[in-house]
């Protein structure tokens, strides 16, 4: 019988997310040295919608590579994961690419799917995108990654393994030590025999990387500038958006593409709900996101350090990208 997926939103753990946003904005913009804002705040309603557009831009081959690998190898991936599983996806976004894995699992058995997202808009898109898959139930968690995973792990049934999906190279938003630390924390929530399917974008030419994060249409610029617009909307700030420009640059030491917002002139911005007034020098930047790039070999090493073993790796050569199936040991 065709089973319509059920969707239940639960609420964020944070007692007051607006307070947390206000204090993190103040902390990041008033620190000494490089000003910084956490990349998770790029994803409000507008940001999540703009990210969907980025994912289909010709210059941003990452999402298509990830999807090609998932589509081509879904059966192999599903065959390697035996027994009953529940699927948790960290930062699912719209969940479009996840369909291939879920359909494979659902052909075998009824599968519970738990997208974990900081963005409610993304959770709603995910339900629309995947809600028609037969033999699947969906419960979305509006949570930070690991808080959500703790809740999903608490729901596991006896004998059921967890398959965690962390796709789209979102792991690249962490610097390398933080990525290892994050995976170690994840491993602490999982049990031996659980699985992690990890998407990782690989190193490629610098011009190709720069353009991927600074497309000629200006969608990525809008995605980045929306963070300032969000601070205006939610914290009553007075950022003049035309006085900031989007910058994407390659950091060869970190092997990452960094997104910044550069002040076009000396200016002061008031953020009343953060209780802050921030001075910008001409040319000064706010660092908003990093996307670290990997080699295929280092994934094996990172997995080991975090308590996983990389059992299989599939590589897309059109846009170098690796899908890695890790087993919790
Ligand atoms: C780069 S997008 C990737 C989306 C999708 N997985 C894909 O591959 O296209 C990152 C997603 O993670 C979510 N996200 C970012 N930081 C988060 C956090 N700390 N906890 C939960 N979700 C987060 C964002 O809302 C966004 O939808």
PDB file of C-alpha atoms and ligand atoms in Angstrom, residues 40 43 48 51 63 66 89-93 97 116-119 122 143-145 167-168 170 173, ligand 1:
ATOM      1  CA  UNK A  40      24.901  28.756   9.776  1.00  0.00           C
ATOM      2  CA  UNK A  43      20.314  29.992   5.959  1.00  0.00           C
ATOM      3  CA  UNK A  48      17.822  28.650   1.907  1.00  0.00           C
ATOM      4  CA  UNK A  51      21.121  28.152  -1.924  1.00  0.00           C
ATOM      5  CA  UNK A  63      25.683  19.495  -6.137  1.00  0.00           C
ATOM      6  CA  UNK A  66      27.138  14.657  -5.502  1.00  0.00           C
ATOM      7  CA  UNK A  89      20.448  13.608   7.487  1.00  0.00           C
ATOM      8  CA  UNK A  90      22.473  16.530   8.830  1.00  0.00           C
ATOM      9  CA  UNK A  91      21.680  19.809   7.061  1.00  0.00           C
ATOM     10  CA  UNK A  92      19.386  18.107   4.555  1.00  0.00           C
ATOM     11  CA  UNK A  93      18.546  21.288   2.644  1.00  0.00           C
ATOM     12  CA  UNK A  97      19.677  14.197  -3.837  1.00  0.00           C
ATOM     13  CA  UNK A 116      17.999  17.686  10.895  1.00  0.00           C
ATOM     14  CA  UNK A 117      18.045  21.321   9.881  1.00  0.00           C
ATOM     15  CA  UNK A 118      18.626  24.731  11.374  1.00  0.00           C
ATOM     16  CA  UNK A 119      16.420  26.171   8.629  1.00  0.00           C
ATOM     17  CA  UNK A 122      14.721  23.817   4.241  1.00  0.00           C
ATOM     18  CA  UNK A 143      17.924  21.595  15.430  1.00  0.00           C
ATOM     19  CA  UNK A 144      21.665  22.031  15.223  1.00  0.00           C
ATOM     20  CA  UNK A 145      23.382  18.959  13.753  1.00  0.00           C
ATOM     21  CA  UNK A 167      26.127  15.387   1.924  1.00  0.00           C
ATOM     22  CA  UNK A 168      27.028  18.353  -0.255  1.00  0.00           C
ATOM     23  CA  UNK A 170      28.948  20.614   4.228  1.00  0.00           C
ATOM     24  CA  UNK A 173      32.500  24.405   6.377  1.00  0.00           C
TER      25      UNK A 173
HETATM   26  C1  LIG B   1      25.610  23.720   2.112  1.00  0.00           C
HETATM   27  S1  LIG B   1      23.915  23.438   2.523  1.00  0.00           S
HETATM   28  C2  LIG B   1      23.775  21.748   1.969  1.00  0.00           C
HETATM   29  C3  LIG B   1      22.364  21.300   1.778  1.00  0.00           C
HETATM   30  C4  LIG B   1      22.234  19.858   1.237  1.00  0.00           C
HETATM   31  N1  LIG B   1      22.741  18.886   2.202  1.00  0.00           N
HETATM   32  C5  LIG B   1      22.975  19.713  -0.061  1.00  0.00           C
HETATM   33  O1  LIG B   1      23.912  18.906  -0.112  1.00  0.00           O
HETATM   34  O2  LIG B   1      22.615  20.376  -1.041  1.00  0.00           O
HETATM   35  C6  LIG B   1      23.999  23.264   4.285  1.00  0.00           C
HETATM   36  C7  LIG B   1      22.658  23.005   4.962  1.00  0.00           C
HETATM   37  O3  LIG B   1      22.913  22.783   6.360  1.00  0.00           O
HETATM   38  C8  LIG B   1      22.056  23.586   7.168  1.00  0.00           C
HETATM   39  N2  LIG B   1      22.831  23.962   8.352  1.00  0.00           N
HETATM   40  C9  LIG B   1      23.884  24.824   8.410  1.00  0.00           C
HETATM   41  N3  LIG B   1      24.401  24.857   9.657  1.00  0.00           N
HETATM   42  C10 LIG B   1      23.654  24.013  10.403  1.00  0.00           C
HETATM   43  C11 LIG B   1      23.713  23.596  11.755  1.00  0.00           C
HETATM   44  N4  LIG B   1      24.648  24.073  12.588  1.00  0.00           N
HETATM   45  N5  LIG B   1      22.810  22.680  12.201  1.00  0.00           N
HETATM   46  C12 LIG B   1      21.840  22.184  11.342  1.00  0.00           C
HETATM   47  N6  LIG B   1      21.749  22.544  10.038  1.00  0.00           N
HETATM   48  C13 LIG B   1      22.648  23.436   9.580  1.00  0.00           C
HETATM   49  C14 LIG B   1      21.678  24.766   6.311  1.00  0.00           C
HETATM   50  O4  LIG B   1      20.411  25.293   6.672  1.00  0.00           O
HETATM   51  C15 LIG B   1      21.689  24.176   4.900  1.00  0.00           C
HETATM   52  O5  LIG B   1      20.418  23.733   4.490  1.00  0.00           O
END
